[in-house]
């Protein structure tokens, strides 16, 4: 699919969220997990650098994603929004993912009516983390559709990938996991399929 991403806005409070209209895909993960790189790889441009400009890292950054049904044609209509959420888990002593998160993140995840899929990014080179397990537990109890996206898979051998998958599915208690790499592009096609499936339900 040829997509046309456009940065929409940075929201620092619920009043600033765009009107719920099209399905939304949320990108979540600990700081440094590779979220900006993955967004850029998916969107084929340097969109996510917006989120690292000062003042925007504690916000939810919304991108409007339009598509074109045929090659060479201009974008037709906005199909979905991507919501880039602030990274968590930076402070080592933080007991909870929510302690350092702006207060509007949990309500966003629990209540946003158009939220179609939560992509939970974890580093495939790092053992399962308590903060990621907490986030997944929260999403489960909120009844949210989620997919664990294990990033930086290019750093692992074939055997390493199998081991990482097994450790993460056990530690995070889900089989709903996709290994991918923003660097090589592996897994991105499957990730787009999961995104478009969720957005068209
Ligand atoms: P963010 O803080 O979650 O937005 O993470 P970034 O996208 O800024 O990436 C954090 C670090 O991981 C950077 O040094 C990236 O170059 C590196 N990184 C991100 N994605 C990949 C990947 O797919 N493969 C490898 N090898 N490194 C990656």
Short mmCIF file of N, CA and C and ligand atoms in Angstrom, two decimals, residues 28-41 48 51-52 84-85 87 90 121 123 125 150-156 180-186, ligand 1:
data_model
loop_
_atom_site.label_atom_id
_atom_site.label_comp_id
_atom_site.label_asym_id
_atom_site.label_seq_id
_atom_site.Cartn_x
_atom_site.Cartn_y
_atom_site.Cartn_z
N UNK A 28 3.36 2.16 21.41
CA UNK A 28 3.76 2.26 22.81
C UNK A 28 5.06 1.53 23.03
N UNK A 29 5.85 2.01 23.97
CA UNK A 29 7.07 1.28 24.30
C UNK A 29 7.98 2.10 25.20
N UNK A 30 8.93 1.38 25.82
CA UNK A 30 9.88 2.06 26.68
C UNK A 30 10.78 2.95 25.85
N UNK A 31 11.33 3.98 26.46
CA UNK A 31 12.24 4.88 25.76
C UNK A 31 13.37 4.07 25.14
N UNK A 32 13.78 4.44 23.94
CA UNK A 32 14.91 3.80 23.26
C UNK A 32 14.59 2.43 22.64
N UNK A 33 13.32 2.06 22.65
CA UNK A 33 12.95 0.74 22.11
C UNK A 33 13.07 0.70 20.58
N UNK A 34 13.10 1.90 19.98
CA UNK A 34 13.17 1.95 18.51
C UNK A 34 11.85 2.39 17.88
N UNK A 35 11.05 3.13 18.67
CA UNK A 35 9.71 3.54 18.22
C UNK A 35 9.79 4.53 17.06
N UNK A 36 10.64 5.55 17.18
CA UNK A 36 10.76 6.53 16.09
C UNK A 36 11.26 5.85 14.83
N UNK A 37 12.25 4.98 14.98
CA UNK A 37 12.81 4.29 13.81
C UNK A 37 11.76 3.43 13.13
N UNK A 38 10.93 2.77 13.94
CA UNK A 38 9.89 1.91 13.36
C UNK A 38 8.84 2.75 12.65
N UNK A 39 8.45 3.84 13.27
CA UNK A 39 7.46 4.73 12.62
C UNK A 39 8.00 5.24 11.29
N UNK A 40 9.24 5.66 11.31
CA UNK A 40 9.85 6.17 10.07
C UNK A 40 9.94 5.07 9.02
N UNK A 41 10.27 3.85 9.45
CA UNK A 41 10.38 2.74 8.50
C UNK A 41 9.00 2.41 7.91
N UNK A 48 8.74 10.74 12.45
CA UNK A 48 8.79 10.63 13.90
C UNK A 48 9.81 11.56 14.54
N UNK A 51 8.42 13.87 16.96
CA UNK A 51 8.12 13.53 18.34
C UNK A 51 9.31 13.74 19.26
N UNK A 52 10.51 13.88 18.70
CA UNK A 52 11.64 14.07 19.61
C UNK A 52 12.03 15.54 19.75
N UNK A 84 1.43 8.29 18.41
CA UNK A 84 2.75 7.99 18.96
C UNK A 84 2.75 8.45 20.41
N UNK A 85 2.77 7.49 21.33
CA UNK A 85 2.66 7.84 22.75
C UNK A 85 4.04 8.03 23.38
N UNK A 87 7.39 7.62 25.46
CA UNK A 87 8.11 6.44 25.95
C UNK A 87 8.00 6.37 27.47
N UNK A 90 11.85 4.98 31.68
CA UNK A 90 13.17 5.60 31.64
C UNK A 90 13.82 5.64 33.03
N UNK A 121 5.72 -2.06 21.68
CA UNK A 121 7.08 -2.31 21.22
C UNK A 121 7.96 -2.76 22.38
N UNK A 123 12.10 -4.47 23.00
CA UNK A 123 13.38 -4.74 22.34
C UNK A 123 13.61 -6.26 22.35
N UNK A 125 16.18 -7.83 21.99
CA UNK A 125 17.49 -8.17 22.56
C UNK A 125 17.52 -8.06 24.08
N UNK A 150 8.38 -6.94 18.58
CA UNK A 150 9.73 -7.06 19.12
C UNK A 150 10.71 -6.45 18.11
N UNK A 151 11.33 -5.35 18.50
CA UNK A 151 12.16 -4.55 17.58
C UNK A 151 13.61 -5.02 17.53
N UNK A 152 14.34 -4.47 16.57
CA UNK A 152 15.80 -4.67 16.43
C UNK A 152 16.17 -6.15 16.24
N UNK A 153 15.29 -6.89 15.56
CA UNK A 153 15.52 -8.33 15.37
C UNK A 153 16.75 -8.60 14.51
N UNK A 154 17.20 -7.60 13.75
CA UNK A 154 18.40 -7.77 12.91
C UNK A 154 19.65 -8.06 13.75
N UNK A 155 19.60 -7.71 15.05
CA UNK A 155 20.78 -7.93 15.90
C UNK A 155 20.88 -9.39 16.34
N UNK A 156 19.86 -10.18 16.06
CA UNK A 156 19.82 -11.57 16.54
C UNK A 156 20.07 -12.55 15.40
N UNK A 180 10.48 -7.81 14.33
CA UNK A 180 10.73 -6.98 13.14
C UNK A 180 11.99 -6.13 13.32
N UNK A 181 12.38 -5.52 12.22
CA UNK A 181 13.56 -4.66 12.23
C UNK A 181 13.34 -3.44 11.36
N UNK A 182 13.50 -2.28 11.96
CA UNK A 182 13.39 -1.04 11.18
C UNK A 182 14.61 -0.91 10.27
N UNK A 183 15.70 -1.55 10.68
CA UNK A 183 16.95 -1.42 9.93
C UNK A 183 16.91 -2.21 8.63
N UNK A 184 16.46 -3.47 8.70
CA UNK A 184 16.44 -4.30 7.49
C UNK A 184 15.05 -4.36 6.84
N UNK A 185 14.04 -3.95 7.57
CA UNK A 185 12.68 -4.01 7.03
C UNK A 185 12.01 -5.36 7.27
N UNK A 186 12.69 -6.29 7.94
CA UNK A 186 12.07 -7.60 8.16
C UNK A 186 10.87 -7.44 9.10
P1 LIG B 1 12.82 5.56 20.49
O1 LIG B 1 13.44 6.28 21.65
O2 LIG B 1 11.98 4.41 20.95
O3 LIG B 1 12.12 6.44 19.52
O4 LIG B 1 14.04 4.84 19.72
P2 LIG B 1 14.86 5.25 18.41
O5 LIG B 1 14.09 4.94 17.18
O6 LIG B 1 15.38 6.64 18.56
O7 LIG B 1 16.05 4.18 18.47
C1 LIG B 1 16.87 4.01 19.62
C2 LIG B 1 18.20 3.38 19.20
O8 LIG B 1 17.98 2.07 18.67
C3 LIG B 1 18.91 4.16 18.10
O9 LIG B 1 20.29 4.11 18.37
C4 LIG B 1 18.57 3.40 16.84
O10 LIG B 1 19.55 3.52 15.83
C5 LIG B 1 18.48 1.97 17.34
N1 LIG B 1 17.53 1.17 16.52
C6 LIG B 1 16.24 1.46 16.27
N2 LIG B 1 15.68 0.51 15.48
C7 LIG B 1 16.64 -0.39 15.21
C8 LIG B 1 16.69 -1.61 14.44
O11 LIG B 1 15.72 -2.07 13.81
N3 LIG B 1 17.89 -2.28 14.43
C9 LIG B 1 18.99 -1.84 15.08
N4 LIG B 1 20.09 -2.59 15.00
N5 LIG B 1 18.98 -0.70 15.81
C10 LIG B 1 17.84 0.02 15.88
#
